[in-house]
């Protein structure tokens, strides 16, 4: 798969580790996050990565900041983006199976690198269960985007 990865200054080292890990799994990974430890603004990176996912330039996106929350909030402002924050693998699996999440976020200050790799692998390998109640609920989320 083609995957965008983005991060702020809190997650530079983990970003490089996760990028290399996803490449080792055979994915093409585009890094659009900061490579500097200088303080920066996570909304810029969340937005840029989310636009790449929403515009189908990539299949999925991985976002990392200190907690994973700020960068996910920014990404979720983009129409068509469903980004979940995960600190364990069960949620990482379920956000694909039930929510058809197209982005995942986690915190470099929250999860260690081995757990982060397991979270990413679980997310990438899980598949949307499709149709039925899950699709209906996703359609309801999309409808909210059009109402707002
Ligand atoms: C940056 O210090 C930190 O606030 C950011 O990485 C993130 O945790 C925000 O949600």
mmCIF file of N, CA and C in Angstrom, residues 18 21 23 26 41 49 51 70 79 84 94 99 105-106 121 124 127 135 137-138 144:
data_model
loop_
_atom_site.group_PDB
_atom_site.id
_atom_site.type_symbol
_atom_site.label_atom_id
_atom_site.label_comp_id
_atom_site.label_asym_id
_atom_site.label_seq_id
_atom_site.Cartn_x
_atom_site.Cartn_y
_atom_site.Cartn_z
ATOM 1 N N UNK A 18 8.932 4.020 12.594
ATOM 2 C CA UNK A 18 7.685 3.466 12.031
ATOM 3 C C UNK A 18 7.740 3.473 10.505
ATOM 4 N N UNK A 21 9.819 0.610 9.520
ATOM 5 C CA UNK A 21 9.090 -0.629 9.804
ATOM 6 C C UNK A 21 8.050 -0.911 8.713
ATOM 7 N N UNK A 23 8.052 0.138 5.696
ATOM 8 C CA UNK A 23 8.779 -0.209 4.463
ATOM 9 C C UNK A 23 9.236 -1.660 4.512
ATOM 10 N N UNK A 26 6.828 -3.949 3.262
ATOM 11 C CA UNK A 26 6.567 -3.897 1.824
ATOM 12 C C UNK A 26 5.737 -2.709 1.364
ATOM 13 N N UNK A 41 3.958 23.118 14.518
ATOM 14 C CA UNK A 41 2.516 23.096 14.763
ATOM 15 C C UNK A 41 1.870 21.873 14.109
ATOM 16 N N UNK A 49 -1.382 15.720 5.522
ATOM 17 C CA UNK A 49 -1.477 14.267 5.333
ATOM 18 C C UNK A 49 -2.924 13.860 5.039
ATOM 19 N N UNK A 51 -5.256 15.594 3.621
ATOM 20 C CA UNK A 51 -5.635 15.970 2.251
ATOM 21 C C UNK A 51 -5.126 14.938 1.249
ATOM 22 N N UNK A 70 -3.903 15.757 19.146
ATOM 23 C CA UNK A 70 -3.943 17.027 18.413
ATOM 24 C C UNK A 70 -3.898 16.825 16.906
ATOM 25 N N UNK A 79 -12.807 16.665 5.123
ATOM 26 C CA UNK A 79 -13.950 15.853 4.675
ATOM 27 C C UNK A 79 -13.483 14.477 4.186
ATOM 28 N N UNK A 84 -8.555 7.544 13.888
ATOM 29 C CA UNK A 84 -8.719 7.132 15.285
ATOM 30 C C UNK A 84 -7.396 7.147 16.024
ATOM 31 N N UNK A 94 -10.164 -2.592 15.303
ATOM 32 C CA UNK A 94 -11.592 -2.259 15.197
ATOM 33 C C UNK A 94 -11.857 -0.974 14.425
ATOM 34 N N UNK A 99 -15.097 1.037 11.610
ATOM 35 C CA UNK A 99 -15.199 2.467 11.250
ATOM 36 C C UNK A 99 -14.586 2.776 9.896
ATOM 37 N N UNK A 105 -3.747 7.462 14.428
ATOM 38 C CA UNK A 105 -2.842 8.361 15.144
ATOM 39 C C UNK A 105 -2.451 7.722 16.468
ATOM 40 N N UNK A 106 -1.250 8.025 16.915
ATOM 41 C CA UNK A 106 -0.838 7.605 18.249
ATOM 42 C C UNK A 106 0.210 8.573 18.778
ATOM 43 N N UNK A 121 0.939 -2.364 12.400
ATOM 44 C CA UNK A 121 0.786 -3.621 11.647
ATOM 45 C C UNK A 121 -0.663 -4.106 11.730
ATOM 46 N N UNK A 124 -2.865 -1.901 9.511
ATOM 47 C CA UNK A 124 -2.662 -2.120 8.078
ATOM 48 C C UNK A 124 -3.221 -3.464 7.613
ATOM 49 N N UNK A 127 -9.207 -5.369 7.844
ATOM 50 C CA UNK A 127 -10.030 -4.948 6.699
ATOM 51 C C UNK A 127 -11.415 -4.538 7.159
ATOM 52 N N UNK A 135 -21.480 0.333 7.452
ATOM 53 C CA UNK A 135 -21.542 1.306 6.356
ATOM 54 C C UNK A 135 -22.608 2.357 6.637
ATOM 55 N N UNK A 137 -23.524 3.535 9.474
ATOM 56 C CA UNK A 137 -23.032 4.495 10.476
ATOM 57 C C UNK A 137 -21.976 5.422 9.880
ATOM 58 N N UNK A 138 -21.177 4.871 8.981
ATOM 59 C CA UNK A 138 -20.187 5.723 8.305
ATOM 60 C C UNK A 138 -20.890 6.744 7.419
ATOM 61 N N UNK A 144 -23.125 14.167 8.469
ATOM 62 C CA UNK A 144 -22.840 15.266 9.420
ATOM 63 C C UNK A 144 -21.883 16.270 8.768
#
